[in-house]
Structures are given as C-alpha cells and as structure tokens.
Short mmCIF file of C-alpha atoms and ligand atoms in Angstrom, two decimals:
data_model
loop_
_atom_site.label_atom_id
_atom_site.label_comp_id
_atom_site.label_asym_id
_atom_site.label_seq_id
_atom_site.Cartn_x
_atom_site.Cartn_y
_atom_site.Cartn_z
CA MET A 1 5.82 21.97 16.36
CA SER A 2 9.07 20.68 13.92
CA GLU A 3 9.09 17.78 11.48
CA GLU A 4 10.37 15.48 14.44
CA THR A 5 7.80 16.03 16.83
CA SER A 6 4.97 15.97 15.04
CA PRO A 7 2.39 13.08 15.06
CA VAL A 8 3.46 10.94 12.15
CA PRO A 9 0.26 8.84 10.36
CA GLN A 10 1.41 5.04 11.54
CA HIS A 11 -0.20 3.72 8.21
CA ILE A 12 0.61 5.31 5.03
CA ALA A 13 -0.92 3.15 1.58
CA ILE A 14 0.49 4.61 -1.45
CA ILE A 15 -0.86 4.48 -5.32
CA MET A 16 2.11 4.62 -6.53
CA ASP A 17 0.73 5.90 -10.40
CA GLY A 18 2.55 8.14 -12.96
CA ASN A 19 5.55 5.64 -14.48
CA GLY A 20 4.28 5.03 -18.03
CA ARG A 21 3.73 9.58 -18.00
CA TRP A 22 6.92 9.49 -16.15
CA ALA A 23 8.29 7.54 -19.60
CA LYS A 24 6.65 8.78 -21.97
CA GLN A 25 8.15 12.69 -20.94
CA ARG A 26 11.95 11.27 -21.69
CA HIS A 27 10.72 9.24 -24.87
CA GLN A 28 11.88 6.12 -23.32
CA PRO A 29 9.51 2.72 -23.02
CA ARG A 30 6.97 2.54 -19.56
CA PHE A 31 9.65 -0.13 -18.73
CA MET A 32 11.57 2.27 -18.04
CA GLY A 33 9.90 4.78 -15.60
CA HIS A 34 8.03 1.15 -13.02
CA ARG A 35 11.79 0.78 -13.40
CA ALA A 36 12.56 4.30 -11.52
CA GLY A 37 9.96 3.47 -9.93
CA VAL A 38 11.44 0.60 -7.57
CA LYS A 39 13.99 3.70 -7.13
CA SER A 40 11.54 5.56 -5.24
CA VAL A 41 10.51 2.87 -3.52
CA GLU A 42 13.32 2.17 -1.69
CA ALA A 43 13.51 6.02 -1.76
CA ILE A 44 10.57 6.17 0.22
CA VAL A 45 10.85 2.90 2.55
CA LYS A 46 14.34 4.47 3.82
CA HIS A 47 12.07 7.60 4.70
CA CYS A 48 9.28 5.98 6.25
CA VAL A 49 11.66 4.87 8.87
CA GLU A 50 13.11 7.85 9.58
CA ARG A 51 10.10 10.05 10.32
CA GLY A 52 9.05 6.92 12.56
CA VAL A 53 5.69 5.41 9.93
CA SER A 54 4.94 1.41 11.27
CA VAL A 55 3.08 0.90 8.51
CA LEU A 56 3.65 1.60 4.23
CA SER A 57 1.56 -0.02 1.99
CA LEU A 58 2.22 0.01 -1.50
CA PHE A 59 -0.14 -0.57 -4.63
CA ALA A 60 2.70 -2.43 -7.08
CA PHE A 61 -0.31 -4.22 -9.02
CA SER A 62 -3.74 -4.47 -9.28
CA SER A 63 -6.49 -7.04 -10.22
CA GLU A 64 -7.27 -5.12 -13.20
CA ASN A 65 -3.79 -4.72 -13.81
CA TRP A 66 -3.69 -7.89 -15.98
CA ARG A 67 -5.47 -6.29 -18.41
CA ARG A 68 -2.39 -4.26 -19.03
CA PRO A 69 -0.41 -5.21 -22.80
CA GLY A 70 1.06 -8.66 -22.36
CA LYS A 71 4.30 -7.39 -22.56
CA GLU A 72 4.54 -4.81 -19.48
CA VAL A 73 2.43 -7.36 -17.58
CA SER A 74 6.15 -9.78 -17.69
CA LEU A 75 8.44 -7.40 -17.32
CA LEU A 76 6.03 -5.48 -14.32
CA MET A 77 6.31 -10.09 -13.16
CA GLU A 78 10.63 -10.10 -13.34
CA LEU A 79 10.66 -6.65 -12.15
CA PHE A 80 9.51 -7.43 -8.79
CA ALA A 81 10.97 -10.47 -9.12
CA LEU A 82 14.74 -9.15 -8.87
CA ALA A 83 13.31 -6.13 -6.93
CA LEU A 84 12.28 -8.74 -4.65
CA LYS A 85 15.73 -10.77 -5.10
CA GLN A 86 17.80 -7.63 -4.74
CA GLN A 87 16.18 -6.35 -1.99
CA VAL A 88 15.18 -8.73 0.76
CA ARG A 89 18.61 -9.36 2.80
CA ARG A 90 18.58 -5.42 3.13
CA LEU A 91 15.32 -5.20 4.30
CA HIS A 92 16.24 -7.70 6.40
CA LYS A 93 19.05 -6.13 8.07
CA ASN A 94 17.78 -3.25 8.71
CA ASN A 95 14.45 -4.87 10.46
CA ILE A 96 12.00 -4.69 7.84
CA ARG A 97 8.81 -6.66 7.49
CA LEU A 98 7.69 -7.98 4.52
CA HIS A 99 4.54 -8.73 3.98
CA ILE A 100 2.94 -9.03 0.57
CA ILE A 101 -1.58 -9.03 0.15
CA GLY A 102 -3.19 -9.79 -3.40
CA ASP A 103 -4.23 -12.86 -4.73
CA THR A 104 -0.51 -13.97 -5.30
CA SER A 105 -1.59 -18.03 -5.99
CA LYS A 106 -1.60 -16.16 -9.90
CA PHE A 107 1.81 -15.70 -10.17
CA SER A 108 4.89 -18.05 -11.57
CA GLU A 109 5.69 -20.67 -8.64
CA SER A 110 8.67 -19.46 -8.66
CA LEU A 111 7.37 -15.30 -7.68
CA GLN A 112 5.06 -17.44 -5.15
CA LYS A 113 8.13 -19.53 -3.80
CA GLN A 114 10.33 -15.55 -3.02
CA ILE A 115 6.95 -14.24 -1.46
CA THR A 116 6.53 -16.78 0.59
CA GLU A 117 10.59 -16.46 1.49
CA ALA A 118 10.40 -12.91 1.80
CA GLU A 119 7.63 -13.59 4.42
CA GLN A 120 8.97 -15.91 6.40
CA LEU A 121 12.60 -14.43 6.44
CA THR A 122 11.22 -11.23 7.57
CA ALA A 123 8.14 -12.15 9.48
CA ASP A 124 9.76 -11.14 13.45
CA ASN A 125 11.49 -7.82 12.24
CA ILE A 126 9.28 -5.32 14.04
CA GLY A 127 10.83 -2.43 12.77
CA LEU A 128 8.69 -0.92 9.54
CA THR A 129 6.46 -3.03 8.42
CA ILE A 130 5.54 -3.03 4.61
CA ASN A 131 2.76 -4.45 2.92
CA ILE A 132 3.23 -4.72 -0.67
CA ALA A 133 -0.61 -5.32 -2.72
CA ALA A 134 -0.02 -7.21 -5.04
CA ASN A 135 -2.54 -8.84 -7.68
CA TYR A 136 -4.67 -6.83 -5.82
CA GLY A 137 -8.25 -5.67 -5.67
CA GLY A 138 -10.34 -4.27 -2.47
CA HIS A 139 -13.44 -6.22 -4.04
CA TRP A 140 -11.67 -9.44 -4.35
CA ASP A 141 -9.95 -8.84 -0.26
CA ILE A 142 -14.07 -7.94 0.91
CA THR A 143 -15.57 -10.98 -1.74
CA GLN A 144 -12.69 -13.35 -0.21
CA SER A 145 -13.23 -12.57 3.20
CA VAL A 146 -17.16 -13.01 2.85
CA GLN A 147 -16.30 -16.31 1.55
CA LYS A 148 -14.58 -17.41 4.41
CA LEU A 149 -17.55 -16.98 6.68
CA ALA A 150 -20.17 -18.48 4.43
CA GLU A 151 -17.97 -21.21 4.77
CA LYS A 152 -18.19 -21.17 8.49
CA VAL A 153 -22.26 -20.51 8.41
CA LYS A 154 -22.25 -23.64 6.26
CA ALA A 155 -20.29 -26.13 8.78
CA GLY A 156 -22.34 -24.75 10.99
CA GLU A 157 -20.41 -22.73 12.91
CA ILE A 158 -21.65 -19.31 13.35
CA VAL A 159 -25.00 -18.49 12.47
CA PRO A 160 -25.34 -15.44 9.80
CA SER A 161 -25.68 -12.52 12.60
CA ASP A 162 -22.55 -13.63 13.80
CA ILE A 163 -21.27 -12.30 10.45
CA THR A 164 -20.24 -8.98 12.05
CA GLU A 165 -18.24 -5.85 10.91
CA ASP A 166 -15.08 -7.23 12.93
CA SER A 167 -15.84 -10.62 11.89
CA ILE A 168 -15.55 -9.09 8.12
CA SER A 169 -11.96 -6.92 8.73
CA ASN A 170 -10.16 -9.85 10.26
CA GLY A 171 -10.71 -11.92 7.40
CA LEU A 172 -9.33 -9.60 5.65
CA THR A 173 -5.62 -9.29 3.90
CA THR A 174 -4.81 -6.94 6.19
CA ALA A 175 -6.24 -7.93 9.82
CA PHE A 176 -2.73 -8.02 11.21
CA LEU A 177 -1.99 -4.10 9.98
CA PRO A 178 -3.90 -1.01 11.57
CA ASP A 179 -6.42 1.36 8.65
CA PRO A 180 -4.20 3.53 7.07
CA ASP A 181 -4.53 6.45 7.89
CA LEU A 182 -3.02 8.04 5.11
CA PHE A 183 -3.56 7.25 1.68
CA ILE A 184 -1.39 9.41 -0.76
CA ARG A 185 -2.03 9.07 -5.14
CA THR A 186 0.39 10.73 -7.38
CA GLY A 187 0.59 10.80 -10.37
CA GLY A 188 -2.14 13.11 -10.78
CA GLU A 189 -6.31 11.18 -10.88
CA GLN A 190 -8.33 10.99 -7.84
CA ARG A 191 -8.92 7.55 -7.48
CA VAL A 192 -9.85 4.39 -5.35
CA SER A 193 -9.10 2.00 -8.25
CA ASN A 194 -10.31 -0.48 -6.23
CA PHE A 195 -7.43 -0.52 -4.09
CA LEU A 196 -8.20 -0.69 -0.03
CA LEU A 197 -11.82 -0.33 0.17
CA TRP A 198 -12.81 -1.79 3.32
CA GLN A 199 -9.93 -0.25 4.98
CA LEU A 200 -9.93 3.19 3.48
CA ALA A 201 -13.43 4.16 6.06
CA TYR A 202 -12.18 7.39 8.10
CA THR A 203 -8.52 7.20 5.97
CA GLU A 204 -7.28 11.01 5.38
CA PHE A 205 -6.26 11.25 1.25
CA TYR A 206 -4.05 12.89 -0.28
CA PHE A 207 -3.23 13.80 -4.14
CA THR A 208 -0.19 14.72 -5.96
CA ASP A 209 0.45 15.35 -9.65
CA THR A 210 4.36 14.40 -9.19
CA LEU A 211 4.99 11.62 -11.30
CA TRP A 212 5.38 8.38 -9.38
CA PRO A 213 9.03 7.99 -10.06
CA ASP A 214 9.16 12.08 -8.88
CA PHE A 215 7.97 11.70 -5.19
CA ASP A 216 10.79 11.42 -3.42
CA ASP A 217 11.77 13.01 0.41
CA ASN A 218 10.10 16.28 0.41
CA GLU A 219 7.16 15.44 -1.09
CA LEU A 220 6.84 12.86 1.76
CA ASP A 221 6.58 15.24 4.68
CA ILE A 222 4.58 17.70 2.55
CA ALA A 223 1.49 14.67 2.06
CA ILE A 224 2.52 13.89 6.09
CA SER A 225 2.02 17.85 7.47
CA SER A 226 -0.89 18.03 5.76
CA PHE A 227 -1.98 14.99 7.03
CA CYS A 228 -0.80 16.39 10.59
CA ASN A 229 -2.96 19.66 9.85
CA ARG A 230 -6.29 17.47 9.92
CA GLU A 231 -8.89 16.89 12.24
CA ARG A 232 -9.79 13.57 11.78
CA ARG A 233 -13.37 13.86 13.32
CA PHE A 234 -14.68 10.71 12.63
CA GLY A 235 -18.43 11.09 13.22
CA LYS A 236 -17.69 13.44 15.92
CA THR A 237 -18.30 17.02 16.10
CA SER A 238 -15.12 19.59 16.30
CA GLU A 239 -15.81 20.32 19.30
CA GLN A 240 -15.43 17.02 21.07
CA ILE A 241 -12.58 16.45 19.33
CA GLN A 242 -10.69 19.54 21.60
CA GLU A 243 -11.93 18.62 24.24
CA GLU A 244 -10.57 14.99 24.33
CA ILE A 245 -7.61 16.98 23.19
CA ASN A 246 -8.03 18.73 25.94
CA ALA A 247 -8.41 16.23 28.88
C1 IPE B 301 1.83 2.90 -12.35
O1 IPE B 301 1.92 4.21 -12.94
C2 IPE B 301 2.32 1.71 -11.98
C3 IPE B 301 1.54 0.57 -12.04
C4 IPE B 301 0.45 0.36 -12.45
C5 IPE B 301 1.89 -1.05 -12.04
P1 IPE B 301 1.71 3.28 -14.22
O2 IPE B 301 2.07 2.22 -15.30
O3 IPE B 301 0.18 3.03 -13.92
O4 IPE B 301 1.79 4.51 -15.08
P2 IPE B 301 0.99 5.41 -15.60
O5 IPE B 301 -0.28 5.91 -15.16
O6 IPE B 301 0.83 4.99 -17.01
O7 IPE B 301 1.85 6.80 -16.14
C1 IPE B 302 -3.78 1.29 -9.71
O1 IPE B 302 -2.84 2.17 -10.93
C2 IPE B 302 -2.87 0.40 -9.54
C3 IPE B 302 -1.51 0.17 -9.07
C4 IPE B 302 -0.23 1.27 -9.01
C5 IPE B 302 -0.55 -0.48 -9.22
P1 IPE B 302 -3.11 2.61 -12.23
O2 IPE B 302 -2.60 3.64 -12.94
O3 IPE B 302 -3.95 0.75 -12.83
O4 IPE B 302 -4.23 2.44 -12.28
P2 IPE B 302 -6.51 2.87 -13.07
O5 IPE B 302 -6.64 1.92 -13.90
O6 IPE B 302 -6.19 4.31 -14.59
O7 IPE B 302 -7.34 3.64 -12.38
MG1 MG B 303 -1.57 4.78 -13.82
#
C-alpha cells in the first residue's frame, strides 16, 4: 500500500519528551529546547492534517511537572500562553479544533481565559482535533470522573451498581474522543508518566530515542508505518482477526 492509501491511526497521542536534553546537547538553557519543541508541534500538526489523522493528543505539562524549578515552570507557562496567542487564529483558519484537558484551574486567570477563548473559537471546526494535556495526570482524570459518579450516588440519582466502565469513561476529560490508536514517546524513556492511563488500555506503543525538537514528518511517518504493521487483536486470536478482514 502506498503511504496515501494505507490506513492511518485515527487518534495519535504523543509524550513530547527530550526538550531539555536537546538544549543541553547544544550548551543552551533548557528553555531553548522547549522553544524548539513548539516548532516541532507546528510541523507535526501540519503533517497530521496531511496524513488524515483525526485527533492529536499532546502531553504539554504533567501534573508532576510542577516539581521542576520554579523558573522553568513559569517559562513553560509563558511559552504556552505565547504559542496559544500566536497560533490560535491560524489553527482556526485551518478548520482545527483545539481542546485542553487537565486541571486548568491551577493556571493564571489570564491563561485560563485564553484557553477558554481558544476552545470557544474553534469549537465547531471539523478538521483535526488537537487535544493538549496541560496540568494533566491520568490518575487525576480517573479520580475526577469517579468523584462525579460518587456525587450522583450521594444525590440518589444512581446506585453504586450503575457505575460501569462506560460511565467512568464518559466522565473522563476525553469522553468526546475515541481512545488513542497510537502512542508515541520521544526522548528514549519507555514509560507512560501518568498520561492517558485509562484511555491507553489497547493503544499501540511506539518509542523513539529521537528528542522531541528533532521529531519531524519523516519520524512521524515511520511511527505510523510501524502502527500499520501491527495486528490489533483486542483479546482475540490472529485467526479470528484474519477471518474478519477476509469477510
Ligand atoms: C518534555 O521535555 C517537555 C516537558 C516536560 C514540558 P523535557 O523538559 O522533559 O526534556 P528532558 O526529558 O529533560 O530532556
Ligand atoms: C512527561 O515528560 C510530561 C510531558 C512531556 C509534558 P517528563 O519528562 O516530565 O516525564 P518523566 O517525569 O521524566 O517521566
Ligand atoms: Mg523529560
């Protein structure tokens, strides 16, 4: 199959790791790596549109990243605000929907306002959905979903046995999205770092040593090719899957 006709993952989720090391290799401050990382985001968004991907989830700031030096945290916040300011109109023009998941209540008032405005502006766009995880943690996401259900039990609206996998799933911040098909982590670490824990249950994982600022179209194509060569069995046997394909 040619690149254009082979099936692409509908939803790609990326842990964009390695910015700090990229900067260090160049004897630059870590912040320069984050800045270069924003350029990679732009290129990858463009290529996802070209490849027909529907949803791109990007881990921008984890609930654990507050543990970094205060200076780096505040520079990351500034960079996030700047990127939103500079990119939102262009994204909107390209029919891209922007959504932020995570506990944004911990951000400054002005950043929260920017996020809400960006989401509102792009809400009706039907091209690529970019889902940015900011102050996001998979444990937090599951916890807040379960808390909402507990409130319903307390109010007498449901009983505990009404709590199902579907109802927990429907309370997650990603309820409006399909689960990721392909998970990519750049930067060489092979861990999930509290990203979309529930949602990654059957996602195909792809790890690369390439640092995020060096991750480009070609690297994304390699990851997609790897995905296309996997057999997703969802608990079934290979024979069953082949029968389904042939039917
Ligand atoms: C990922 O790059 C970006 C964020 C976590 C915000 P890092 O900053 O973690 O880069 P390394 O892992 O130190 O190289
Ligand atoms: C994960 O990267 C979070 C983001 C990319 C935003 P980290 O570099 O913070 O992950 P750990 O803590 O090393 O696992
Ligand atoms: Mg890192």
